[in-house]
Short mmCIF file of C-alpha atoms and ligand atoms in Angstrom, two decimals:
data_model
loop_
_atom_site.label_atom_id
_atom_site.label_comp_id
_atom_site.label_asym_id
_atom_site.label_seq_id
_atom_site.Cartn_x
_atom_site.Cartn_y
_atom_site.Cartn_z
CA MET A 1 -57.51 60.01 68.44
CA GLY A 2 -54.38 58.86 70.23
CA THR A 3 -53.36 57.43 73.56
CA LEU A 4 -51.57 59.36 76.25
CA ASP A 5 -49.73 56.85 78.39
CA LEU A 6 -47.74 58.37 81.26
CA ARG A 7 -47.74 55.31 83.53
CA ALA A 8 -43.98 54.76 83.42
CA TYR A 9 -43.31 58.39 84.46
CA SER A 10 -46.23 58.85 86.81
CA ALA A 11 -46.26 55.63 88.84
CA PRO A 12 -42.88 56.25 90.57
CA LEU A 13 -44.08 59.72 91.61
CA ALA A 14 -47.41 58.62 93.10
CA PRO A 15 -47.99 60.67 96.28
CA HIS A 16 -49.29 59.16 99.47
CA VAL A 17 -53.05 59.80 99.61
CA VAL A 18 -55.63 58.94 102.26
CA ARG A 19 -58.06 56.19 101.27
CA LEU A 20 -61.65 57.29 100.73
CA PRO A 21 -62.98 54.48 98.51
CA GLU A 22 -66.37 56.12 97.92
CA LEU A 23 -64.67 59.17 96.37
CA ALA A 24 -61.93 57.35 94.47
CA ASP A 25 -63.74 57.11 91.11
CA ALA A 26 -64.66 60.78 91.05
CA ALA A 27 -61.11 61.74 92.05
CA ILE A 28 -59.54 59.48 89.39
CA ALA A 29 -61.76 61.02 86.71
CA THR A 30 -60.89 64.54 87.85
CA TRP A 31 -57.13 63.98 87.94
CA ARG A 32 -57.12 62.05 84.67
CA GLY A 33 -58.92 65.00 83.05
CA ARG A 34 -56.26 67.30 84.44
CA MET A 35 -53.51 65.03 83.20
CA ILE A 36 -54.90 65.37 79.66
CA ASN A 37 -55.35 69.14 79.97
CA GLU A 38 -51.88 69.76 81.39
CA HIS A 39 -50.21 67.61 78.80
CA GLY A 40 -52.11 69.50 76.09
CA SER A 41 -50.88 72.81 77.50
CA SER A 42 -47.30 71.79 76.75
CA ARG A 43 -48.13 71.71 73.02
CA VAL A 44 -49.66 75.17 73.32
CA PHE A 45 -46.48 76.62 74.82
CA GLU A 46 -44.33 74.86 72.20
CA GLY A 47 -46.51 76.57 69.60
CA LEU A 48 -46.17 79.94 71.31
CA ALA A 49 -42.38 79.61 71.51
CA ALA A 50 -42.19 78.84 67.78
CA GLN A 51 -44.50 81.72 66.93
CA MET A 52 -42.47 84.14 69.09
CA ARG A 53 -39.27 83.03 67.36
CA GLU A 54 -40.84 83.73 63.94
CA ALA A 55 -41.94 87.14 65.18
CA GLY A 56 -38.46 88.03 66.43
CA PHE A 57 -39.11 88.12 70.16
CA PRO A 58 -36.10 88.25 72.52
CA GLU A 59 -34.32 84.93 73.01
CA GLY A 60 -34.78 85.10 76.79
CA GLU A 61 -38.57 85.30 76.50
CA ILE A 62 -38.64 82.39 74.05
CA ASP A 63 -36.57 80.31 76.48
CA GLU A 64 -39.03 81.08 79.26
CA VAL A 65 -41.92 79.84 77.13
CA ARG A 66 -40.06 76.66 76.23
CA GLU A 67 -39.51 76.09 79.93
CA PHE A 68 -43.28 76.51 80.46
CA ALA A 69 -43.85 73.72 77.92
CA ARG A 70 -41.54 71.49 79.94
CA GLU A 71 -43.37 72.41 83.16
CA GLU A 72 -46.75 71.56 81.61
CA ARG A 73 -45.45 68.15 80.55
CA MET A 74 -44.35 67.62 84.14
CA HIS A 75 -47.79 68.73 85.38
CA GLY A 76 -49.31 66.03 83.18
CA VAL A 77 -47.00 63.47 84.77
CA LEU A 78 -47.80 64.73 88.28
CA CYS A 79 -51.56 64.61 87.69
CA GLY A 80 -51.06 61.10 86.31
CA ALA A 81 -49.17 60.29 89.50
CA VAL A 82 -52.28 61.19 91.50
CA VAL A 83 -54.37 58.91 89.26
CA GLU A 84 -51.94 56.09 89.99
CA ALA A 85 -51.96 56.85 93.73
CA LEU A 86 -55.77 56.57 93.71
CA GLY A 87 -55.63 53.13 92.09
CA GLY A 88 -56.21 54.22 88.50
CA GLU A 89 -53.95 54.18 85.45
CA ALA A 90 -52.19 57.27 84.09
CA ARG A 91 -53.42 56.54 80.60
CA ALA A 92 -56.17 58.06 78.49
CA ASP A 93 -57.50 58.31 74.98
CA ILE A 94 -56.98 61.83 73.74
CA ALA A 95 -58.47 63.70 70.83
CA ASP A 96 -56.13 65.24 68.27
CA GLY A 97 -55.74 68.76 69.61
CA ASP A 98 -56.78 71.82 67.64
CA PRO A 99 -53.94 73.19 65.52
CA TYR A 100 -52.05 76.05 67.17
CA PRO A 101 -53.76 79.28 66.04
CA ALA A 102 -51.47 81.24 63.70
CA HIS A 103 -53.83 84.26 63.39
CA ASP A 104 -52.68 85.01 59.86
CA ASP A 105 -55.34 87.74 59.63
CA ALA A 106 -53.51 89.87 62.22
CA GLU A 107 -51.77 92.98 60.84
CA THR A 108 -48.37 92.10 62.31
CA ARG A 109 -46.67 89.01 63.74
CA THR A 110 -46.45 90.71 67.09
CA GLU A 111 -50.21 91.25 67.10
CA ALA A 112 -50.73 87.56 66.30
CA VAL A 113 -48.44 86.60 69.20
CA LEU A 114 -50.29 89.00 71.49
CA ARG A 115 -53.62 87.37 70.71
CA ASN A 116 -52.27 84.01 71.81
CA VAL A 117 -50.55 85.45 74.87
CA LEU A 118 -53.85 87.07 75.91
CA SER A 119 -55.76 83.84 75.44
CA ILE A 120 -53.17 81.48 76.97
CA CYS A 121 -51.55 83.48 79.78
CA CYS A 122 -53.89 86.35 80.67
CA LEU A 123 -57.07 84.28 80.39
CA SER A 124 -56.53 80.52 80.82
CA GLU A 125 -53.51 80.59 83.11
CA THR A 126 -54.94 83.38 85.25
CA VAL A 127 -58.13 81.37 85.74
CA ALA A 128 -55.99 78.32 86.58
CA VAL A 129 -54.20 80.30 89.28
CA SER A 130 -57.53 81.21 90.88
CA LEU A 131 -59.07 77.76 90.72
CA ILE A 132 -55.97 75.85 91.81
CA GLY A 133 -55.24 78.43 94.50
CA ALA A 134 -58.73 78.00 95.99
CA GLU A 135 -58.48 74.24 95.85
CA ARG A 136 -55.09 74.34 97.53
CA ILE A 137 -56.38 76.45 100.42
CA GLU A 138 -59.10 73.87 101.07
CA MET A 139 -56.71 70.91 100.92
CA PRO A 140 -55.19 69.56 104.14
CA GLU A 141 -51.39 69.34 104.49
CA GLY A 142 -49.87 66.28 102.88
CA GLU A 143 -48.09 64.96 99.80
CA LEU A 144 -50.99 65.78 97.50
CA ARG A 145 -51.00 69.39 98.67
CA THR A 146 -47.24 69.58 98.10
CA LEU A 147 -47.77 68.31 94.55
CA LEU A 148 -50.55 70.82 93.95
CA THR A 149 -48.38 73.63 95.33
CA ARG A 150 -45.68 72.80 92.80
CA ILE A 151 -48.20 73.03 89.94
CA TYR A 152 -49.71 76.20 91.38
CA ALA A 153 -46.33 77.96 91.58
CA ASP A 154 -45.67 77.20 87.91
CA GLU A 155 -49.14 78.42 86.82
CA VAL A 156 -48.47 81.71 88.63
CA GLY A 157 -45.32 82.05 86.52
CA HIS A 158 -47.20 81.27 83.29
CA SER A 159 -49.85 83.86 84.06
CA ARG A 160 -47.40 86.57 85.15
CA PHE A 161 -45.33 86.10 82.01
CA GLY A 162 -48.34 87.10 79.92
CA TRP A 163 -49.23 90.10 82.06
CA ARG A 164 -45.60 91.30 81.92
CA LEU A 165 -45.51 90.92 78.14
CA VAL A 166 -48.77 92.82 77.74
CA ALA A 167 -47.45 95.57 80.04
CA ARG A 168 -44.31 95.83 77.89
CA LEU A 169 -46.07 95.87 74.51
CA ALA A 170 -49.36 97.67 75.22
CA PRO A 171 -47.80 101.17 75.21
CA THR A 172 -46.49 100.50 71.68
CA LEU A 173 -49.92 99.63 70.23
CA ASP A 174 -51.99 102.13 68.26
CA ALA A 175 -55.71 102.57 68.85
CA ALA A 176 -56.73 100.39 65.90
CA THR A 177 -54.61 97.48 67.15
CA ARG A 178 -56.16 97.71 70.62
CA GLU A 179 -59.61 97.65 69.04
CA ARG A 180 -58.74 94.57 66.99
CA LEU A 181 -57.39 92.84 70.12
CA GLY A 182 -60.72 93.65 71.78
CA ASP A 183 -62.55 92.07 68.85
CA TYR A 184 -60.38 88.97 69.15
CA LEU A 185 -61.07 88.79 72.90
CA GLU A 186 -64.80 88.30 72.24
CA VAL A 187 -63.97 84.95 70.65
CA ALA A 188 -61.30 84.12 73.25
CA PHE A 189 -63.68 84.82 76.16
CA ALA A 190 -66.40 82.71 74.56
CA HIS A 191 -64.00 79.78 74.20
CA LEU A 192 -62.69 80.25 77.74
CA GLU A 193 -66.19 80.22 79.21
CA GLN A 194 -67.20 77.18 77.20
CA HIS A 195 -64.05 75.28 78.20
CA GLU A 196 -64.17 76.16 81.89
CA LEU A 197 -67.88 75.48 82.37
CA ALA A 198 -67.51 72.10 80.65
CA HIS A 199 -64.89 71.19 83.28
CA LEU A 200 -66.90 72.60 86.21
CA PRO A 201 -70.24 70.75 86.10
CA LEU A 202 -72.96 72.16 88.33
CA ALA A 203 -73.89 68.61 89.31
CA SER A 204 -70.50 68.22 90.98
CA GLU A 205 -71.19 68.70 94.71
CA PRO A 206 -68.75 66.38 96.51
CA PRO A 207 -68.99 65.96 100.29
CA PRO A 208 -66.64 68.17 102.37
CA GLU A 209 -64.07 65.39 102.76
CA GLY A 210 -63.59 65.54 98.95
CA ALA A 211 -61.23 68.46 99.65
CA VAL A 212 -58.46 65.96 100.47
CA TYR A 213 -58.53 64.94 96.78
CA GLY A 214 -59.06 68.46 95.48
CA LEU A 215 -62.71 67.82 94.63
CA CYS A 216 -64.67 71.02 94.93
CA SER A 217 -68.18 72.28 94.34
CA GLY A 218 -68.88 72.99 90.69
CA ARG A 219 -71.08 75.92 91.64
CA ASP A 220 -68.41 77.54 93.83
CA ALA A 221 -65.75 77.02 91.17
CA ARG A 222 -68.00 78.62 88.53
CA ASP A 223 -68.56 81.62 90.78
CA LEU A 224 -64.80 81.93 91.25
CA PHE A 225 -64.28 81.66 87.49
CA PHE A 226 -66.70 84.52 86.77
CA ASP A 227 -65.22 86.63 89.59
CA THR A 228 -61.73 86.09 88.21
CA VAL A 229 -62.77 87.24 84.74
CA THR A 230 -64.74 90.28 85.84
CA GLN A 231 -62.60 91.40 88.80
CA VAL A 232 -59.08 90.49 87.68
CA ILE A 233 -58.79 89.83 83.95
CA VAL A 234 -61.12 92.47 82.51
CA PRO A 235 -59.86 95.36 84.68
CA GLY A 236 -56.26 94.19 84.21
CA LEU A 237 -56.54 94.36 80.42
CA GLU A 238 -58.55 97.59 80.49
CA ALA A 239 -55.70 99.14 82.50
CA HIS A 240 -53.49 98.50 79.45
CA GLY A 241 -56.02 100.10 77.10
CA ILE A 242 -57.41 96.83 75.71
CA PRO A 243 -61.23 96.96 75.56
CA ALA A 244 -61.82 93.73 77.49
CA GLY A 245 -65.03 94.85 79.21
CA ARG A 246 -66.75 95.29 75.87
CA ALA A 247 -65.35 91.96 74.70
CA TRP A 248 -66.66 90.10 77.75
CA ALA A 249 -70.11 91.70 77.40
CA GLN A 250 -70.25 90.76 73.70
CA ARG A 251 -68.59 87.34 73.93
CA HIS A 252 -71.66 85.43 72.80
CA GLU A 253 -72.09 87.57 69.68
CA GLY A 254 -68.38 87.07 68.90
CA ALA A 255 -68.66 83.30 69.18
CA ASP A 256 -71.78 83.22 67.02
CA ALA A 257 -70.08 85.30 64.34
CA ALA A 258 -67.03 83.01 64.40
CA ALA A 259 -69.24 79.93 64.04
CA GLU A 260 -70.95 81.27 60.90
FE1 FE2 B 301 -50.10 73.42 84.17
FE1 FE2 B 302 -49.83 76.57 82.98
#
């Protein structure tokens, strides 16, 4: 356990928000959760940059990923700024994150990098683009929407980076490598589903005015999550010859096997 304390960075950036006292606690909890998540994403991109360097990826691509890490740190500060604006504190206890997955069982370093790029950019960041995009459409004009737009634009970049990298490398992969990536995706999809559903509780049904704080229906967000996986991510990966449809269908078996 540790403490993430972004108050000194976040407080000066607090956006102007309308006052809806009955929704403030729910909004503070939501944005504090995001602050933790976003900050954690910066460590993930630092890990990816280091792994890509080890694997001999082009310097320009590594620089992009390091920039993503910086953007995620800023997203953490911005989400903390919303917490401060709502009357909360941009501070939280955080668990020690999982170690960055090295995937030493992959046949090549490039394959190990690809697994993480699939999981981070093609899955998590693509889902983030959908969920944040929907939330942004619902949100009225104002400083909070401007803040969310800034985060959204960066998440689009994080997602597209992964899809570009997969498009570049997929034609170089042999059939066995594609199969192994499909096997890996079973585990990655299971983790993605578990993580997203934990953050989108069905019990969350805020009133319509919650849209000014970015509070949305857990049920609608879950529907959008599943649509994003089945209509965007799975066909997108299949188009590159990666058996993502099979992986999604078998994700629960994959997770059970990994837990044994
Ligand atoms: Fe982010
Ligand atoms: Fe991101």
